[in-house]
Each structure stands twice: as C-alpha cells, then as structure tokens.
Short mmCIF file of N, CA and C in Angstrom, two decimals:
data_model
loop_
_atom_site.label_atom_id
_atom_site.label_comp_id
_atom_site.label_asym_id
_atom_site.label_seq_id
_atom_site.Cartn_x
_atom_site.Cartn_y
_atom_site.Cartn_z
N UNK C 1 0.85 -1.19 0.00
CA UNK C 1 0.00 0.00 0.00
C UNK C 1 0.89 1.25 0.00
N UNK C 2 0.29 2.17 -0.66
CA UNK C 2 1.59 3.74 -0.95
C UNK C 2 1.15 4.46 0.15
N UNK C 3 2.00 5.06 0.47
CA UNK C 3 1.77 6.30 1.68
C UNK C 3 1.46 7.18 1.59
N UNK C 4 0.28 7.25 1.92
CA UNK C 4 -0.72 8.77 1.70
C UNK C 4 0.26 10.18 1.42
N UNK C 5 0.04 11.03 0.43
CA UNK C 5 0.75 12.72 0.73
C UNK C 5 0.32 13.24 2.41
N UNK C 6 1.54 13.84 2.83
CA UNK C 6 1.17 14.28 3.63
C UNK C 6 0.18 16.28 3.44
N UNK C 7 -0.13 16.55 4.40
CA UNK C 7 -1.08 17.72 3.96
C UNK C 7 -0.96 18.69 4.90
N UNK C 8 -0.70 20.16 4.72
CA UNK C 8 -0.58 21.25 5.50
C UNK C 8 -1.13 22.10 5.04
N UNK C 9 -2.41 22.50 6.14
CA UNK C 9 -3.69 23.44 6.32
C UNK C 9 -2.92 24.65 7.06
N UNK C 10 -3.00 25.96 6.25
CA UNK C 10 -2.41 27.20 6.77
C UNK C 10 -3.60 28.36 6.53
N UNK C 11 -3.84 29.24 7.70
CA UNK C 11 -4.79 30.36 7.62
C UNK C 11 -3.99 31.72 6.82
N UNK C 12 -4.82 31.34 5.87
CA UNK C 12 -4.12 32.89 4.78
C UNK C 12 -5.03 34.43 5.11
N UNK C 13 -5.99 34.21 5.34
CA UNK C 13 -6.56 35.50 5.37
C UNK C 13 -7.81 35.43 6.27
N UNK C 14 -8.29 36.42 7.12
CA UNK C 14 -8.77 36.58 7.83
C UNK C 14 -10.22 37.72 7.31
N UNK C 15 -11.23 37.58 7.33
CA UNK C 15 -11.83 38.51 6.92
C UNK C 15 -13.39 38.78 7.94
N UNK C 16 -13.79 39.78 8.37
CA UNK C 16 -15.12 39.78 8.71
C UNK C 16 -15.32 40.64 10.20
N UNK C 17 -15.96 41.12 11.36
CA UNK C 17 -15.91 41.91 11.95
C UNK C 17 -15.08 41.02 13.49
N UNK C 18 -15.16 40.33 13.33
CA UNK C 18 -14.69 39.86 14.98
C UNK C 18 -13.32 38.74 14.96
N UNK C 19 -13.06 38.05 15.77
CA UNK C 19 -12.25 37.38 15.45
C UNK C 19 -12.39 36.24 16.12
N UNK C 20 -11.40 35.29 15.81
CA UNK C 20 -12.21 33.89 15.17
C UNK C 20 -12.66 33.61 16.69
N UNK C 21 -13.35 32.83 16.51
CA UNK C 21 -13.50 32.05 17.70
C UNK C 21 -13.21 30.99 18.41
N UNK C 22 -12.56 30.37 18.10
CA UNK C 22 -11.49 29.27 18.25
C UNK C 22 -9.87 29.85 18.75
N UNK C 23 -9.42 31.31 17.89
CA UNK C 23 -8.60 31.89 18.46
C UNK C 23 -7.53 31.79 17.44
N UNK C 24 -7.75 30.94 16.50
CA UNK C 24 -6.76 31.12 14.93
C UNK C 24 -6.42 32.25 14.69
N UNK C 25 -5.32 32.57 13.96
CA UNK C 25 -4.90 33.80 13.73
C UNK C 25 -3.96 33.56 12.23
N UNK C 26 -4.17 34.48 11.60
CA UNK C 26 -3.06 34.59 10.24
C UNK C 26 -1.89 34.25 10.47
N UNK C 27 -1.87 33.07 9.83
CA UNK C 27 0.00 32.36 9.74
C UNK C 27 -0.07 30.91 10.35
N UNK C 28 -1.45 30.95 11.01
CA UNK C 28 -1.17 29.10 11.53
C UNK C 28 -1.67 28.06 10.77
N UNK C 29 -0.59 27.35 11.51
CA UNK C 29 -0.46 26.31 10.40
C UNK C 29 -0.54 24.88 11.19
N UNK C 30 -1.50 23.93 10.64
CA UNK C 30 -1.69 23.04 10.87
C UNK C 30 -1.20 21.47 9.57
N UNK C 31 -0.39 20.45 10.50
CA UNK C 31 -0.46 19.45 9.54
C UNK C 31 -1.56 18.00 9.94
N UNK C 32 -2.73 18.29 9.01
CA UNK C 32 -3.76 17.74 8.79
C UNK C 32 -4.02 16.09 9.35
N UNK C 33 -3.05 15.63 9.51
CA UNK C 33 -2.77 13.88 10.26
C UNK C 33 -2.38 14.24 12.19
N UNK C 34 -1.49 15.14 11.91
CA UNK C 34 -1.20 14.93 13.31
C UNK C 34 -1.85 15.89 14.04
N UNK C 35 -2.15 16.82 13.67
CA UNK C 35 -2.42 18.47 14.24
C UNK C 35 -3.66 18.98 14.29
N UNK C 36 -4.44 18.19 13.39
CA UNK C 36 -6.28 18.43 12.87
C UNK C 36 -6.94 19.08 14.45
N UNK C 37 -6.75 18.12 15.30
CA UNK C 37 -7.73 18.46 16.83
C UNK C 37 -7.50 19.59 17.50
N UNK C 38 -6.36 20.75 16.78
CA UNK C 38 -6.45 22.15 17.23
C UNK C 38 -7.11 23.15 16.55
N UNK C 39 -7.45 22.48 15.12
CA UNK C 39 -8.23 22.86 13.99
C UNK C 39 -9.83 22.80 14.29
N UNK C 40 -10.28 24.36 14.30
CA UNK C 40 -11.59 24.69 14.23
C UNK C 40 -12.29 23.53 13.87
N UNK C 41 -13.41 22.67 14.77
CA UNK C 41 -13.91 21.64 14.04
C UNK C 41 -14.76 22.21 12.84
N UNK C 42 -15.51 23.51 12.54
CA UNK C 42 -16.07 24.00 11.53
C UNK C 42 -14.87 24.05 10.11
N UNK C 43 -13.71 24.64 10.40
CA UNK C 43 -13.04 24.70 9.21
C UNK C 43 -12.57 23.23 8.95
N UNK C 44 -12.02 21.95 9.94
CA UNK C 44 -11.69 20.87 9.65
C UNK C 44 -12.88 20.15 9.12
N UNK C 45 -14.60 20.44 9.25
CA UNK C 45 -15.10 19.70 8.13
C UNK C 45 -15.10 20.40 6.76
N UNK C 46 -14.91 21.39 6.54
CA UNK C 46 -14.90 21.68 5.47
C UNK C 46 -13.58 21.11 4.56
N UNK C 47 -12.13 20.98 5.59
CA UNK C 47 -10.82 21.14 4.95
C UNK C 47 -10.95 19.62 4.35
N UNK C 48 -11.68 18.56 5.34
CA UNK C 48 -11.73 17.39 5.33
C UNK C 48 -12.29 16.36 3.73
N UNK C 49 -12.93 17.20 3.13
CA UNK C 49 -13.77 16.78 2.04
C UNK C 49 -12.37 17.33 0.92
N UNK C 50 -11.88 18.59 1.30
CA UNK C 50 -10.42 18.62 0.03
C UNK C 50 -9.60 18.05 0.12
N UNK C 51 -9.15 18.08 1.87
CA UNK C 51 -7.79 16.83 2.01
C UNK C 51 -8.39 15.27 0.99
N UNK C 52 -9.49 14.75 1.48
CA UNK C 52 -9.68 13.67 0.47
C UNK C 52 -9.28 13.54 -0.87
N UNK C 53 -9.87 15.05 -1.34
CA UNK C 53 -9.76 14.93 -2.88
C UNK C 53 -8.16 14.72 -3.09
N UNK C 54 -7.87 15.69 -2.68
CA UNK C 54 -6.54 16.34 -3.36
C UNK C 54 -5.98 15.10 -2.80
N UNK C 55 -5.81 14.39 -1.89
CA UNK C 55 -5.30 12.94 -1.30
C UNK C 55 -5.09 12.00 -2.24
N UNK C 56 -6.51 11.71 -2.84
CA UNK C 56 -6.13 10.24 -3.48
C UNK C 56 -6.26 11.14 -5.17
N UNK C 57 -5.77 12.07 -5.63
CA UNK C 57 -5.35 12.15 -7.07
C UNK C 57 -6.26 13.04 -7.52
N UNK C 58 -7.01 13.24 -6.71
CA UNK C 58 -8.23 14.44 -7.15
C UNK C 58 -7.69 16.06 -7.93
N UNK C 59 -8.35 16.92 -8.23
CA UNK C 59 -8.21 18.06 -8.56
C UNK C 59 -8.99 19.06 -8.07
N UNK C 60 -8.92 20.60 -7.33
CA UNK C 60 -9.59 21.68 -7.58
C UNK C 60 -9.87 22.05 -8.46
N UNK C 61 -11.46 22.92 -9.38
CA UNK C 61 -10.97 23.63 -10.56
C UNK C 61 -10.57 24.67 -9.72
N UNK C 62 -10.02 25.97 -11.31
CA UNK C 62 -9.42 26.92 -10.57
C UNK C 62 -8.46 27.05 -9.68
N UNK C 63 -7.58 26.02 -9.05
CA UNK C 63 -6.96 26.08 -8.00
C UNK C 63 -5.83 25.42 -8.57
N UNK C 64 -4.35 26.05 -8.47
CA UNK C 64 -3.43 24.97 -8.65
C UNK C 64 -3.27 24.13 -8.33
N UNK C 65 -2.32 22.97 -9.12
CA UNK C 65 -2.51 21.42 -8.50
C UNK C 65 -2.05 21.14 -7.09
N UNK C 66 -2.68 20.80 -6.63
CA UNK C 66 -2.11 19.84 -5.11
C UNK C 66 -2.70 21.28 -4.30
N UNK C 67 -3.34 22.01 -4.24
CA UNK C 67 -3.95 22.93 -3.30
C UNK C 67 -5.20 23.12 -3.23
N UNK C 68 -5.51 24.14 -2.31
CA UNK C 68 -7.51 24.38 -2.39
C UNK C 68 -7.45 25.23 -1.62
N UNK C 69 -7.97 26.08 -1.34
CA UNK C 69 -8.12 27.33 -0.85
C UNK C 69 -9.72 27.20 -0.45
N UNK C 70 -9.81 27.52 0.81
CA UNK C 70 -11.34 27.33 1.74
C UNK C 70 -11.83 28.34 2.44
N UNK C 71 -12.98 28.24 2.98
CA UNK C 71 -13.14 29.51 4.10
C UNK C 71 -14.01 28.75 5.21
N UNK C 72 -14.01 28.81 6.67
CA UNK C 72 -14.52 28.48 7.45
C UNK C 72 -16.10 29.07 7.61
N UNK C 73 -17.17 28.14 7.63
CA UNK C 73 -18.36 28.76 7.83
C UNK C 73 -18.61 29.61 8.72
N UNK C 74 -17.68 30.00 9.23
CA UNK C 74 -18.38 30.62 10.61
C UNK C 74 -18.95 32.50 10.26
N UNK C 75 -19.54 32.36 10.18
CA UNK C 75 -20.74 33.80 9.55
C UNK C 75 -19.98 35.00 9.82
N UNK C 76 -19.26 34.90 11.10
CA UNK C 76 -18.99 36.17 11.98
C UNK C 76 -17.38 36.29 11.24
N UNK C 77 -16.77 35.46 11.15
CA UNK C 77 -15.24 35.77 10.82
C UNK C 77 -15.14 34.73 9.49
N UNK C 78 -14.53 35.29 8.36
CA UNK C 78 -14.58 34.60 7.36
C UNK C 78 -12.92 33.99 7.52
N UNK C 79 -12.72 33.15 8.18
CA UNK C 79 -11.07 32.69 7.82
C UNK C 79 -10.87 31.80 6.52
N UNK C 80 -9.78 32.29 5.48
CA UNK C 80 -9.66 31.84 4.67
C UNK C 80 -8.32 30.91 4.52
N UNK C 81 -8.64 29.55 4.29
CA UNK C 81 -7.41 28.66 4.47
C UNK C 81 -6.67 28.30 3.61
N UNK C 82 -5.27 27.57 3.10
CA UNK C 82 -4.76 27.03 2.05
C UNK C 82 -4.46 25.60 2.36
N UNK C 83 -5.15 25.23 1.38
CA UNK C 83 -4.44 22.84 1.93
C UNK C 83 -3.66 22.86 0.89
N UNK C 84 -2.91 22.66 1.45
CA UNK C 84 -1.55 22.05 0.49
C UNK C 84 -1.18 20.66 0.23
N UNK C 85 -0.61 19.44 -0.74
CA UNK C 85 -0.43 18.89 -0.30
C UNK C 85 1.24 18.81 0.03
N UNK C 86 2.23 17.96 0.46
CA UNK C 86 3.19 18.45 0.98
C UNK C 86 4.00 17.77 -0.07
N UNK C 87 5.39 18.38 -0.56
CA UNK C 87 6.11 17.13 -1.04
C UNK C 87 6.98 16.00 -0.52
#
C-alpha cells in the first residue's frame, strides 16, 4: 500500500468583523494527520472533504494542482485557508 501525501492546512486570510473564535490567527499552520484536533472543528469539516480529494489524485478547478483554498463557515469571521499537499 503507498503512503498517503502528507497535507498542510495554513490560515491565509482573515476577513469579517470579529475574530475567530477558536482563536486562529493569520500564519497558523496546521499538519492535517497529526495536528487536525487544534483545527476549528467548523473549518476541519470543510478542509476534510479537500484533504480527500486532493489525497487520493483528485483536482480543484481553478486552483493549482495539489492545493484548495477554503473559508470556514463561521458567519462572523470569514477565515480563509490554504491545503496544500506536501512534497
């Protein structure tokens, strides 16, 4: 069996009136296997459905290969994320 890519979830941009609520801040960085359970559970289901893709061979449109760019639902603070996968 091949060994999964590994994957690193980083907060690129921050947008909206308050701030986050979880306490994320621009520049953190999470790696998606070991690190997920400090990750907003709102932004980790969302990150969770791209890590898949981009995991087993998938593609974003619009998005360069091996990345995806997200935003956390949370109404009040729009945090905007980057999944990478790693080389």
């Amino acid at each position: 069996m091949s060994r999964r890519p590994k994957i690193r979830i980083t907060l690129i941009e921050r947008k909206g009136a308050l701030p986050c609520h979880h306490g994320h801040r621009v520049g953190d960085s999470w790696d998606f296997d070991t690190e997920r359970g400090s990750l907003c559970p709102m932004a980790f289901h969302v990150a969770f459905v791209y890590a898949d893709i981009l995991r087993y061979g998938g593609a974003i449109p619009g998005q360069p290969p091996g990345t995806a760019r997200f935003a956390c639902p949370d109404v009040d603070t729009l945090n905007v994320f980057l999944l990478e996968l790693c080389p």
